[in-house]
Coordinates of C-alpha atoms in Angstrom, one line a residue:
Chain A
M1 CA 0.0 0.0 0.0
E2 CA 2.8 2.4 1.0
Y3 CA 4.6 1.6 -2.2
F4 CA 1.4 2.0 -4.2
V5 CA 0.7 5.4 -2.7
L6 CA 4.2 6.7 -3.2
T7 CA 4.3 5.5 -6.8
I8 CA 1.0 7.3 -7.5
D9 CA 2.3 10.4 -5.7
Y10 CA 5.3 10.5 -8.0
V11 CA 3.2 9.9 -11.1
G12 CA 0.8 12.7 -9.9
V13 CA 3.7 15.1 -9.6
L14 CA 4.8 14.2 -13.1
V15 CA 1.3 14.6 -14.6
F16 CA 0.8 18.0 -12.9
A17 CA 4.3 19.1 -14.0
I18 CA 3.4 18.3 -17.6
S19 CA 0.1 20.2 -17.2
G20 CA 2.0 23.2 -15.9
A21 CA 4.7 23.0 -18.6
L22 CA 2.0 22.9 -21.3
A23 CA 0.3 26.0 -19.9
G24 CA 3.7 27.8 -19.8
M25 CA 4.4 26.9 -23.5
R26 CA 0.9 28.1 -24.5
S27 CA 1.7 31.4 -22.7
K28 CA 5.0 31.6 -24.8
F29 CA 7.2 31.6 -21.6
D30 CA 10.9 30.7 -22.0
I31 CA 12.3 27.5 -20.6
F32 CA 12.7 29.0 -17.1
G33 CA 9.1 30.2 -17.1
V34 CA 7.9 26.8 -18.3
F35 CA 9.9 25.1 -15.5
I36 CA 8.5 27.4 -12.8
M37 CA 5.0 26.8 -14.2
A38 CA 5.6 23.0 -14.0
L39 CA 7.0 23.3 -10.4
V40 CA 4.1 25.4 -9.0
T41 CA 1.5 23.3 -10.7
A42 CA 3.0 20.1 -9.2
T43 CA 4.0 21.4 -5.8
G44 CA 1.8 24.5 -5.3
G45 CA -1.1 22.9 -3.6
G46 CA 1.1 20.9 -1.2
T47 CA 3.2 24.0 -0.5
L48 CA 0.2 26.1 0.4
R49 CA -1.0 23.2 2.7
D50 CA 2.4 23.1 4.5
L51 CA 2.5 26.9 4.8
L52 CA -1.0 27.1 6.3
L53 CA -0.1 24.3 8.8
G54 CA 3.3 25.6 9.6
S55 CA 5.1 22.5 8.3
T56 CA 8.3 24.0 7.1
P57 CA 10.6 23.7 5.2
V58 CA 7.8 22.7 2.9
N59 CA 7.7 19.1 1.7
W60 CA 9.2 19.3 -1.8
M61 CA 12.2 21.1 -0.5
L62 CA 13.0 18.2 1.8
H63 CA 12.7 15.7 -1.1
P64 CA 14.7 16.7 -4.1
L65 CA 13.2 13.8 -6.0
Y66 CA 10.2 16.0 -6.6
V67 CA 12.4 18.5 -8.3
Y68 CA 13.9 15.8 -10.6
L69 CA 10.3 14.6 -11.4
V70 CA 9.4 18.2 -12.4
I71 CA 12.5 18.5 -14.6
G72 CA 11.6 15.2 -16.1
G73 CA 8.0 16.4 -16.8
V74 CA 9.4 19.5 -18.5
A75 CA 11.8 17.5 -20.7
V76 CA 9.0 15.1 -21.7
T77 CA 6.8 18.0 -22.6
Y78 CA 9.4 19.7 -24.8
L79 CA 10.4 16.4 -26.5
F80 CA 7.0 14.9 -27.1
R81 CA 4.6 17.9 -27.0
T82 CA 2.2 16.7 -29.7
Q83 CA 1.8 13.3 -28.2
V84 CA 1.5 14.7 -24.7
V85 CA -1.4 17.0 -25.8
K86 CA -3.2 14.1 -27.4
L87 CA -2.7 11.9 -24.4
R88 CA -4.0 14.7 -22.1
R89 CA -7.2 15.0 -24.1
S90 CA -8.2 11.4 -24.1
H91 CA -7.0 10.3 -20.7
F92 CA -7.4 11.6 -17.2
L93 CA -6.7 8.5 -15.2
F94 CA -3.4 9.5 -13.5
D95 CA -4.6 13.1 -13.0
T96 CA -7.7 11.9 -11.3
I97 CA -5.9 9.4 -9.1
G98 CA -3.4 12.1 -8.4
I99 CA -5.9 14.6 -7.1
A100 CA -7.6 11.9 -5.0
L101 CA -4.3 11.1 -3.3
Y102 CA -3.4 14.8 -2.9
T103 CA -6.8 15.2 -1.2
V104 CA -6.3 12.2 1.1
A105 CA -2.7 13.4 2.0
G106 CA -4.0 16.9 2.8
V107 CA -6.8 15.5 5.1
Q108 CA -4.4 13.2 6.9
K109 CA -1.8 15.9 7.5
A110 CA -4.5 18.3 8.8
L111 CA -5.8 15.6 11.2
A112 CA -2.2 15.0 12.4
Y113 CA -2.2 18.7 13.4
E114 CA -5.4 18.0 15.4
L115 CA -7.6 20.3 13.2
S116 CA -11.3 19.7 12.9
P117 CA -12.7 17.3 10.2
L118 CA -14.3 20.2 8.4
V119 CA -11.0 22.1 8.1
A120 CA -9.2 18.9 7.3
V121 CA -11.4 18.3 4.3
M122 CA -11.0 21.9 3.1
L123 CA -7.2 21.5 3.4
G124 CA -7.4 18.3 1.4
V125 CA -9.3 20.1 -1.4
V126 CA -6.8 23.0 -1.3
S127 CA -3.8 20.6 -1.6
A128 CA -5.4 19.0 -4.6
T129 CA -6.5 22.1 -6.5
F130 CA -4.4 25.1 -5.6
G131 CA -1.4 24.1 -7.8
G132 CA -3.7 24.5 -10.7
V133 CA -5.0 27.8 -9.3
I134 CA -1.5 29.3 -9.0
R135 CA -0.7 28.0 -12.5
D136 CA -3.7 29.8 -14.0
V137 CA -3.0 33.0 -12.1
L138 CA 0.6 33.1 -13.4
A139 CA -0.6 32.4 -16.9
G140 CA -3.0 35.3 -16.6
E141 CA -6.1 33.1 -16.9
P142 CA -9.1 32.8 -14.6
P143 CA -8.6 29.7 -12.5
L144 CA -10.0 26.7 -14.4
I145 CA -11.2 24.9 -11.4
F146 CA -13.5 27.8 -10.5
R147 CA -15.4 27.3 -13.7
K148 CA -15.0 24.0 -15.4
E149 CA -16.0 20.4 -14.6
I150 CA -16.6 19.6 -11.0
Y151 CA -13.0 19.0 -10.3
A152 CA -13.0 20.5 -6.8
S153 CA -16.3 19.0 -5.9
A154 CA -15.0 15.6 -6.7
C155 CA -12.1 16.2 -4.2
L156 CA -14.6 17.5 -1.6
A157 CA -16.6 14.3 -1.9
G158 CA -13.4 12.2 -1.9
G159 CA -12.3 13.9 1.3
V160 CA -15.6 13.4 3.1
V161 CA -15.7 9.7 2.0
F162 CA -12.2 9.2 3.1
L163 CA -13.0 10.6 6.6
L164 CA -16.1 8.4 6.9
V165 CA -14.7 5.2 5.6
T166 CA -11.5 5.6 7.7
A167 CA -13.6 6.1 10.8
L168 CA -15.8 3.1 10.1
V169 CA -13.3 0.6 8.5
G170 CA -9.8 1.9 8.3
E171 CA -7.3 4.1 6.5
K172 CA -6.5 1.8 3.6
A173 CA -10.1 1.3 2.8
G174 CA -10.7 5.0 3.1
T175 CA -7.9 5.8 0.7
V176 CA -9.1 3.3 -1.9
T177 CA -12.8 4.3 -1.6
A178 CA -11.8 8.0 -1.9
I179 CA -9.9 7.3 -5.1
I180 CA -12.9 5.4 -6.5
V181 CA -15.4 8.2 -5.6
V182 CA -13.2 10.9 -7.1
F183 CA -12.8 8.9 -10.2
L184 CA -16.5 8.0 -10.7
I185 CA -17.6 11.6 -10.1
R186 CA -15.2 13.0 -12.6
Y187 CA -16.0 10.2 -15.1
F188 CA -19.8 10.8 -15.0
A189 CA -19.3 14.6 -14.8
I190 CA -17.5 14.6 -18.1
K191 CA -19.7 11.9 -19.7
Y192 CA -22.9 13.7 -18.8
K193 CA -21.5 17.3 -18.8
W194 CA -22.4 18.0 -15.2
S195 CA -21.8 21.5 -14.1
L196 CA -22.3 23.4 -10.8
S197 CA -22.6 26.9 -12.3
V198 CA -25.5 28.7 -10.6
S199 CA -24.6 32.2 -11.5
A200 CA -27.0 34.0 -13.8
Chain B
M1 CA -15.9 44.9 25.0
E2 CA -14.6 41.4 24.3
Y3 CA -18.1 40.4 23.3
F4 CA -18.5 43.5 21.1
V5 CA -15.2 42.9 19.3
L6 CA -15.9 39.2 18.7
T7 CA -19.4 40.0 17.3
I8 CA -18.0 42.6 15.0
D9 CA -15.2 40.2 13.9
Y10 CA -17.8 37.6 12.9
V11 CA -20.0 40.2 11.2
G12 CA -16.9 41.4 9.3
V13 CA -16.1 37.9 8.1
L14 CA -19.7 37.5 6.9
V15 CA -19.6 40.9 5.1
F16 CA -16.2 40.1 3.4
A17 CA -17.5 36.6 2.5
I18 CA -20.5 38.2 0.8
S19 CA -18.2 40.6 -1.1
G20 CA -16.1 37.7 -2.3
A21 CA -19.1 35.6 -3.3
L22 CA -20.5 38.5 -5.3
A23 CA -17.1 38.9 -7.1
G24 CA -17.1 35.1 -7.8
M25 CA -20.6 35.3 -9.3
R26 CA -19.7 38.2 -11.5
S27 CA -16.8 36.2 -12.8
K28 CA -19.3 33.3 -13.6
F29 CA -17.4 30.9 -11.3
D30 CA -19.3 27.7 -10.2
I31 CA -20.3 27.2 -6.6
F32 CA -16.9 25.9 -5.6
G33 CA -15.2 29.0 -7.1
V34 CA -17.7 31.3 -5.4
F35 CA -17.0 29.6 -2.1
I36 CA -13.2 29.9 -2.5
M37 CA -13.6 33.6 -3.4
A38 CA -15.7 34.1 -0.3
L39 CA -13.2 32.3 1.9
V40 CA -10.1 34.1 0.6
T41 CA -11.8 37.5 0.8
A42 CA -12.9 36.9 4.4
T43 CA -9.7 35.1 5.7
G44 CA -7.0 36.1 3.2
G45 CA -5.7 39.1 5.0
G46 CA -5.5 37.4 8.4
T47 CA -4.0 34.3 6.8
L48 CA -1.2 36.4 5.2
R49 CA -0.7 38.2 8.6
D50 CA -0.3 34.8 10.3
L51 CA 2.0 33.4 7.7
L52 CA 4.3 36.4 7.8
L53 CA 4.4 36.2 11.6
G54 CA 4.8 32.4 11.7
S55 CA 1.6 32.0 13.7
T56 CA 0.5 28.6 12.3
P57 CA -1.8 26.7 11.8
V58 CA -3.3 30.0 10.7
N59 CA -6.2 31.4 12.7
W60 CA -9.3 30.4 10.7
M61 CA -8.1 26.8 10.6
L62 CA -8.2 26.7 14.4
H63 CA -11.7 28.1 14.5
P64 CA -14.2 26.3 12.2
L65 CA -16.8 28.9 13.1
Y66 CA -15.1 31.1 10.5
V67 CA -15.8 28.5 7.8
Y68 CA -19.4 28.2 8.8
L69 CA -19.8 32.0 8.6
V70 CA -18.2 31.9 5.1
I71 CA -20.7 29.1 4.1
G72 CA -23.5 31.3 5.5
G73 CA -22.3 34.3 3.5
V74 CA -22.3 32.3 0.3
A75 CA -25.8 30.9 1.0
V76 CA -27.1 34.4 1.7
T77 CA -25.6 35.8 -1.5
Y78 CA -27.1 33.0 -3.6
L79 CA -30.5 33.3 -2.0
F80 CA -30.8 37.1 -1.8
R81 CA -28.5 38.3 -4.5
T82 CA -30.5 41.3 -5.6
Q83 CA -31.1 42.6 -2.1
V84 CA -27.5 42.0 -1.2
V85 CA -26.2 44.1 -4.1
K86 CA -28.6 46.9 -3.2
L87 CA -27.5 46.8 0.5
R88 CA -23.9 46.8 -0.5
R89 CA -24.3 50.0 -2.6
S90 CA -26.1 52.1 0.0
H91 CA -24.3 50.9 3.2
F92 CA -20.7 50.3 4.2
L93 CA -21.1 50.4 8.0
F94 CA -20.2 46.8 8.8
D95 CA -17.5 46.8 6.1
T96 CA -15.8 49.9 7.6
I97 CA -16.0 48.6 11.2
G98 CA -14.7 45.3 9.9
I99 CA -11.6 46.7 8.3
A100 CA -11.0 48.9 11.4
L101 CA -11.1 45.9 13.6
Y102 CA -8.9 43.8 11.2
T103 CA -6.4 46.6 11.3
V104 CA -6.4 46.8 15.1
A105 CA -6.1 43.0 15.4
G106 CA -3.2 43.0 13.0
V107 CA -1.4 45.7 14.9
Q108 CA -1.9 43.9 18.2
K109 CA -0.7 40.6 17.0
A110 CA 2.5 42.2 15.5
L111 CA 3.2 43.9 18.8
A112 CA 2.8 40.6 20.6
Y113 CA 5.6 39.3 18.4
E114 CA 7.7 42.3 19.5
L115 CA 7.9 43.9 16.1
S116 CA 8.4 47.7 15.7
P117 CA 5.4 50.0 15.6
L118 CA 6.0 50.9 11.9
V119 CA 5.9 47.2 11.0
A120 CA 2.9 46.6 13.2
V121 CA 0.9 49.3 11.5
M122 CA 1.9 47.9 8.1
L123 CA 0.8 44.4 9.2
G124 CA -2.5 45.9 10.4
V125 CA -3.1 47.4 7.0
V126 CA -2.2 44.1 5.3
S127 CA -4.6 42.2 7.5
A128 CA -7.4 44.5 6.6
T129 CA -6.8 44.8 2.9
F130 CA -5.1 41.7 1.4
G131 CA -8.2 39.6 1.5
G132 CA -9.6 42.0 -1.2
V133 CA -6.3 42.0 -3.1
I134 CA -6.3 38.2 -3.4
R135 CA -10.0 38.2 -4.3
D136 CA -9.3 40.7 -7.2
V137 CA -6.2 38.8 -8.4
L138 CA -8.2 35.5 -8.6
A139 CA -11.0 37.3 -10.5
G140 CA -8.4 38.6 -12.9
E141 CA -9.0 42.3 -12.0
P142 CA -6.4 44.9 -10.9
P143 CA -6.7 45.1 -7.1
L144 CA -9.5 47.6 -6.2
I145 CA -7.7 49.0 -3.1
F146 CA -4.7 50.1 -5.3
R147 CA -7.0 52.4 -7.2
K148 CA -10.3 53.3 -5.6
E149 CA -11.3 55.2 -2.5
I150 CA -8.8 55.6 0.2
Y151 CA -9.6 52.3 1.8
A152 CA -6.1 51.4 2.7
S153 CA -5.2 54.9 3.8
A154 CA -8.1 54.9 6.2
C155 CA -6.7 51.6 7.7
L156 CA -3.2 53.2 7.9
A157 CA -4.6 56.2 9.8
G158 CA -6.6 53.9 12.0
G159 CA -3.6 51.8 12.8
V160 CA -1.5 54.9 13.8
V161 CA -4.3 56.3 15.9
F162 CA -4.8 53.0 17.6
L163 CA -1.1 52.9 18.6
L164 CA -1.1 56.5 19.9
V165 CA -4.3 56.3 21.9
T166 CA -3.4 52.9 23.3
A167 CA -0.1 54.3 24.5
L168 CA -1.7 57.4 26.0
V169 CA -5.0 56.1 27.3
G170 CA -5.5 52.4 26.9
E171 CA -6.4 49.6 24.5
K172 CA -10.2 49.9 24.6
A173 CA -10.0 53.7 23.9
G174 CA -7.5 53.0 21.1
T175 CA -9.8 50.4 19.5
V176 CA -12.9 52.7 19.6
T177 CA -11.0 55.7 18.4
A178 CA -9.5 53.7 15.5
I179 CA -12.9 52.5 14.4
I180 CA -14.2 56.1 14.5
V181 CA -11.2 57.5 12.5
V182 CA -11.5 54.8 9.8
F183 CA -15.2 55.4 9.6
L184 CA -14.9 59.2 9.3
I185 CA -12.2 59.0 6.7
R186 CA -14.1 56.7 4.5
Y187 CA -17.3 58.6 5.0
F188 CA -15.8 61.9 4.0
A189 CA -13.7 60.3 1.3
I190 CA -16.8 59.0 -0.4
K191 CA -18.9 62.2 0.3
Y192 CA -16.3 64.5 -1.2
K193 CA -14.7 62.0 -3.6
W194 CA -11.3 62.2 -2.1
S195 CA -8.6 60.3 -4.1
L196 CA -4.9 59.8 -3.7
S197 CA -4.1 59.2 -7.3
V198 CA -0.9 61.1 -8.2
S199 CA 0.1 59.2 -11.4
A200 CA 0.0 61.3 -14.6
Chain C
M1 CA 33.1 42.4 2.8
E2 CA 30.2 42.3 5.2
Y3 CA 29.9 46.0 4.8
F4 CA 30.1 45.7 1.0
V5 CA 27.4 43.0 1.0
L6 CA 25.0 45.0 3.3
T7 CA 25.5 48.2 1.3
I8 CA 24.7 46.3 -2.0
D9 CA 21.7 44.6 -0.2
Y10 CA 20.3 48.0 0.7
V11 CA 21.0 49.4 -2.8
G12 CA 19.2 46.4 -4.2
V13 CA 16.1 47.0 -2.1
L14 CA 16.1 50.6 -3.3
V15 CA 16.4 49.6 -6.9
F16 CA 13.7 47.0 -6.7
A17 CA 11.4 49.4 -4.9
I18 CA 11.8 51.9 -7.7
S19 CA 11.1 49.2 -10.3
G20 CA 7.9 48.3 -8.4
A21 CA 6.9 51.9 -7.9
L22 CA 7.2 52.5 -11.7
A23 CA 5.1 49.5 -12.4
G24 CA 2.4 50.8 -10.0
M25 CA 2.4 54.2 -11.6
R26 CA 2.1 52.7 -15.1
S27 CA -1.0 50.8 -13.8
K28 CA -2.4 54.1 -12.5
F29 CA -2.5 52.9 -8.9
D30 CA -2.9 55.5 -6.1
I31 CA 0.0 56.2 -3.7
F32 CA -0.9 53.2 -1.4
G33 CA -1.0 50.9 -4.4
V34 CA 2.4 52.2 -5.6
F35 CA 3.9 51.7 -2.2
I36 CA 2.6 48.1 -1.9
M37 CA 4.0 47.4 -5.4
A38 CA 7.4 48.8 -4.3
L39 CA 7.3 46.8 -1.1
V40 CA 6.4 43.4 -2.7
T41 CA 8.9 43.9 -5.5
A42 CA 11.7 44.7 -3.1
T43 CA 10.8 42.1 -0.4
G44 CA 8.6 39.6 -2.1
G45 CA 11.3 37.2 -3.2
G46 CA 13.0 37.1 0.3
T47 CA 9.5 36.8 1.9
L48 CA 8.7 33.8 -0.1
R49 CA 12.1 32.3 0.7
D50 CA 11.5 32.8 4.4
L51 CA 8.0 31.4 4.3
L52 CA 9.1 28.3 2.4
L53 CA 11.9 27.7 5.0
G54 CA 9.8 28.6 8.0
S55 CA 12.0 31.5 9.0
T56 CA 9.4 33.8 10.6
P57 CA 8.7 36.6 11.3
V58 CA 10.0 37.2 7.8
N59 CA 13.2 39.1 7.4
W60 CA 12.0 42.6 6.4
M61 CA 9.6 42.7 9.4
L62 CA 12.5 42.3 11.7
H63 CA 14.4 45.2 10.1
P64 CA 12.3 48.3 9.7
L65 CA 15.2 49.8 7.7
Y66 CA 13.9 47.9 4.7
V67 CA 10.6 49.7 5.0
Y68 CA 12.3 53.1 5.1
L69 CA 14.3 52.2 2.0
V70 CA 11.1 51.3 0.2
I71 CA 9.5 54.6 1.3
G72 CA 12.6 56.3 0.0
G73 CA 12.4 54.5 -3.3
V74 CA 8.8 55.5 -3.7
A75 CA 9.6 59.2 -2.9
V76 CA 12.4 59.2 -5.4
T77 CA 10.2 57.7 -8.1
Y78 CA 7.5 60.3 -7.6
L79 CA 9.9 63.2 -7.5
F80 CA 12.2 62.3 -10.3
R81 CA 10.1 60.0 -12.4
T82 CA 11.5 61.1 -15.8
Q83 CA 15.1 60.8 -14.8
V84 CA 14.5 57.5 -13.1
V85 CA 13.0 56.0 -16.3
K86 CA 16.0 57.2 -18.3
L87 CA 18.4 55.8 -15.8
R88 CA 16.6 52.5 -15.8
R89 CA 16.8 52.1 -19.5
S90 CA 20.5 52.8 -19.8
H91 CA 21.9 51.1 -16.7
F92 CA 21.3 47.8 -15.0
L93 CA 24.4 47.7 -12.8
F94 CA 22.7 47.8 -9.4
D95 CA 19.9 45.6 -10.5
T96 CA 22.2 42.9 -11.7
I97 CA 24.4 43.1 -8.6
G98 CA 21.2 43.1 -6.6
I99 CA 19.8 39.9 -8.0
A100 CA 23.2 38.2 -7.8
L101 CA 23.4 39.0 -4.0
Y102 CA 19.7 37.9 -3.5
T103 CA 20.6 34.6 -5.2
V104 CA 23.7 34.1 -3.0
A105 CA 21.7 35.1 0.2
G106 CA 19.0 32.6 -0.8
V107 CA 21.4 29.7 -1.4
Q108 CA 23.2 30.4 1.9
K109 CA 20.0 30.5 3.9
A110 CA 18.8 27.2 2.4
L111 CA 22.1 25.5 3.2
A112 CA 21.8 26.8 6.8
Y113 CA 18.6 24.8 6.9
E114 CA 20.5 21.7 5.7
L115 CA 18.7 21.5 2.4
S116 CA 20.3 19.9 -0.7
P117 CA 22.4 22.0 -3.1
L118 CA 19.8 21.5 -5.8
V119 CA 17.0 22.9 -3.6
A120 CA 19.4 25.6 -2.3
V121 CA 20.1 26.9 -5.8
M122 CA 16.4 26.9 -6.6
L123 CA 15.6 28.9 -3.5
G124 CA 18.3 31.4 -4.5
V125 CA 16.7 31.9 -7.9
V126 CA 13.3 32.2 -6.2
S127 CA 14.7 34.9 -3.8
A128 CA 16.1 36.9 -6.7
T129 CA 13.1 36.7 -9.1
F130 CA 9.8 36.3 -7.3
G131 CA 9.5 39.9 -6.1
G132 CA 9.2 40.7 -9.8
V133 CA 6.8 37.9 -10.4
I134 CA 4.4 39.1 -7.7
R135 CA 4.8 42.7 -8.9
D136 CA 3.7 41.6 -12.4
V137 CA 0.8 39.4 -11.2
L138 CA -0.5 42.4 -9.1
A139 CA -0.2 44.7 -12.1
G140 CA -2.2 42.1 -14.2
E141 CA 0.8 41.4 -16.5
P142 CA 2.3 38.0 -17.4
P143 CA 5.5 37.7 -15.3
L144 CA 8.3 39.4 -17.2
I145 CA 11.0 37.0 -16.1
F146 CA 9.1 34.1 -17.7
R147 CA 9.5 35.7 -21.1
K148 CA 12.2 38.3 -21.4
E149 CA 16.0 38.3 -21.2
I150 CA 17.6 35.4 -19.4
Y151 CA 17.3 37.1 -16.0
A152 CA 16.5 33.9 -14.1
S153 CA 19.0 31.8 -16.0
A154 CA 21.7 34.3 -15.0
C155 CA 20.6 33.7 -11.3
L156 CA 20.7 30.0 -11.8
A157 CA 24.2 30.1 -13.2
G158 CA 25.2 32.5 -10.4
G159 CA 23.8 30.1 -7.7
V160 CA 25.7 27.1 -9.2
V161 CA 28.9 29.0 -9.5
F162 CA 28.6 30.3 -5.9
L163 CA 28.2 26.7 -4.6
L164 CA 31.2 25.4 -6.6
V165 CA 33.6 28.3 -5.8
T166 CA 32.6 28.3 -2.2
A167 CA 33.3 24.6 -1.9
L168 CA 36.6 24.9 -3.7
V169 CA 37.9 28.3 -2.5
G170 CA 35.7 30.0 0.1
E171 CA 32.5 32.0 0.6
K172 CA 33.9 35.5 -0.3
A173 CA 35.4 34.2 -3.5
G174 CA 32.1 32.5 -4.2
T175 CA 30.1 35.6 -3.7
V176 CA 32.3 37.8 -5.9
T177 CA 32.5 35.1 -8.7
A178 CA 28.7 34.7 -8.6
I179 CA 28.2 38.5 -9.0
I180 CA 30.7 38.5 -12.0
V181 CA 29.0 35.6 -13.6
V182 CA 25.5 37.0 -13.3
F183 CA 26.7 40.4 -14.6
L184 CA 28.5 38.9 -17.6
I185 CA 25.6 36.7 -18.6
R186 CA 23.1 39.6 -18.4
Y187 CA 25.5 41.9 -20.2
F188 CA 26.1 39.5 -23.2
A189 CA 22.5 38.4 -23.2
I190 CA 21.4 42.0 -23.8
K191 CA 24.2 42.8 -26.2
Y192 CA 23.6 39.8 -28.4
K193 CA 19.9 39.4 -27.7
W194 CA 20.1 35.9 -26.3
S195 CA 16.8 34.3 -25.6
L196 CA 15.8 30.9 -24.3
S197 CA 12.3 30.8 -25.8
V198 CA 11.8 27.4 -27.3
S199 CA 8.0 27.5 -27.6
A200 CA 6.6 27.4 -31.2

């Protein structure tokens, strides 16, 4: 389980780094800008989580492997841009598992700081989504997750389910159930074009 | 007094949450985006204050009541949007008392960390205004307080007055005087269209 | 050497404050907005560095002199705007020495927290460049350093050279060499219009 979680965590960082690198290339940034976009997209949510909790130096600075994964994601994006864009459009498997695990990790870390379940779930959602928010702000675009799909809502549901199943059954079951819930919500959201826009 | 300050604090959070929710609805965000906009507007200034001081986990995470107030503010905005917009245009009483108290709270917390009066006043202004700055950046607009009214200058004056009156008379007198000063400056600023724009 | 470094540090803050004030005036902000722009440009990179490390209260709050330098930079910009703009276009000496020293200071502080050399160099680059990134985001512009010149790349090279020369010779030699490297890269980059843009 530990091994599985770590592997998915690393894959998640790679996938988010690629998403950030693509956004940087669309904005015609130079290679430094593209790298920073990849870094903040991959680590921004977890960094904000750690800053809000006071867990410093923040996580990615303690584990240079994250930086190497970001460098790898940038290299892959430059070398195989066309294929990467195609892949991104047809698949969202890793991305979805990634945000589910980021959510679970955020909830767990908040509980370790003895925060309330409500705040823990919010921190989980922040961990999973704010990398993308910072990416969009730096690219000068309105944050995607505030408008499209029900990305964040899936994380919210995943965080709540994780808490409930962990309390009733155990942490492993909670993690797996949360991943399944996030995956199913995003799958059906895209298939049936769900949206939560209420604004007139 | 304590009770009065706490009540105003909660009302301030509610008012700022409504202001953020309205901005999110204007930007056509979905309900998650609207909620995040309400949250950052209501808690962003205090969060930045706590991060700069190193007071973590940041304040709102330790008091879930703030989160419930933000949820309440979002609900009110969705249910009574037309009335809320009208109210917002004709009144600014709570908002003004709110920023005055945020300023005082920021100054007090900085002094508790043994920072200089100059830095304490600046942190007070940051506490009162940066929720709105983050709200505007996320909405893709230039920060309102950098251009309109003399919102921040009122906080600055309030912070200085709070320091002086607290030193000469006492903290309660300082708090009340600061609120009155912030209120009067904003009132006359709007009545006589004061502006501090110097740029050609 | 200490005296030299401190002097340059203060000159760097002044130069960055002027750059931020100019950006605020271009965006037609009022005097408060111009001051905040000057403050975040001059102290934003170091503030982010301190937050990521957990070194709080952040550096500028402990040393009010930085605030006075920012106030001075704003005053100079209002009083001598035309001359300042001309100076800015023809010279970049202080700015370049400034970012070199910010880079070195960031690397040193990260090493003091026992972080890896890779992460230390990245933190150095962040210290030197993110003041400008926050300035541009607040002004509603895409971050300049993600697109123009090879500003950040010069810092990156400077950080690596500092690490190497410090390990082989000593810290003073490392600092001086890093400044020379950053200066030469920026000089030749501008002279021969180097660019790192790879995006199609």
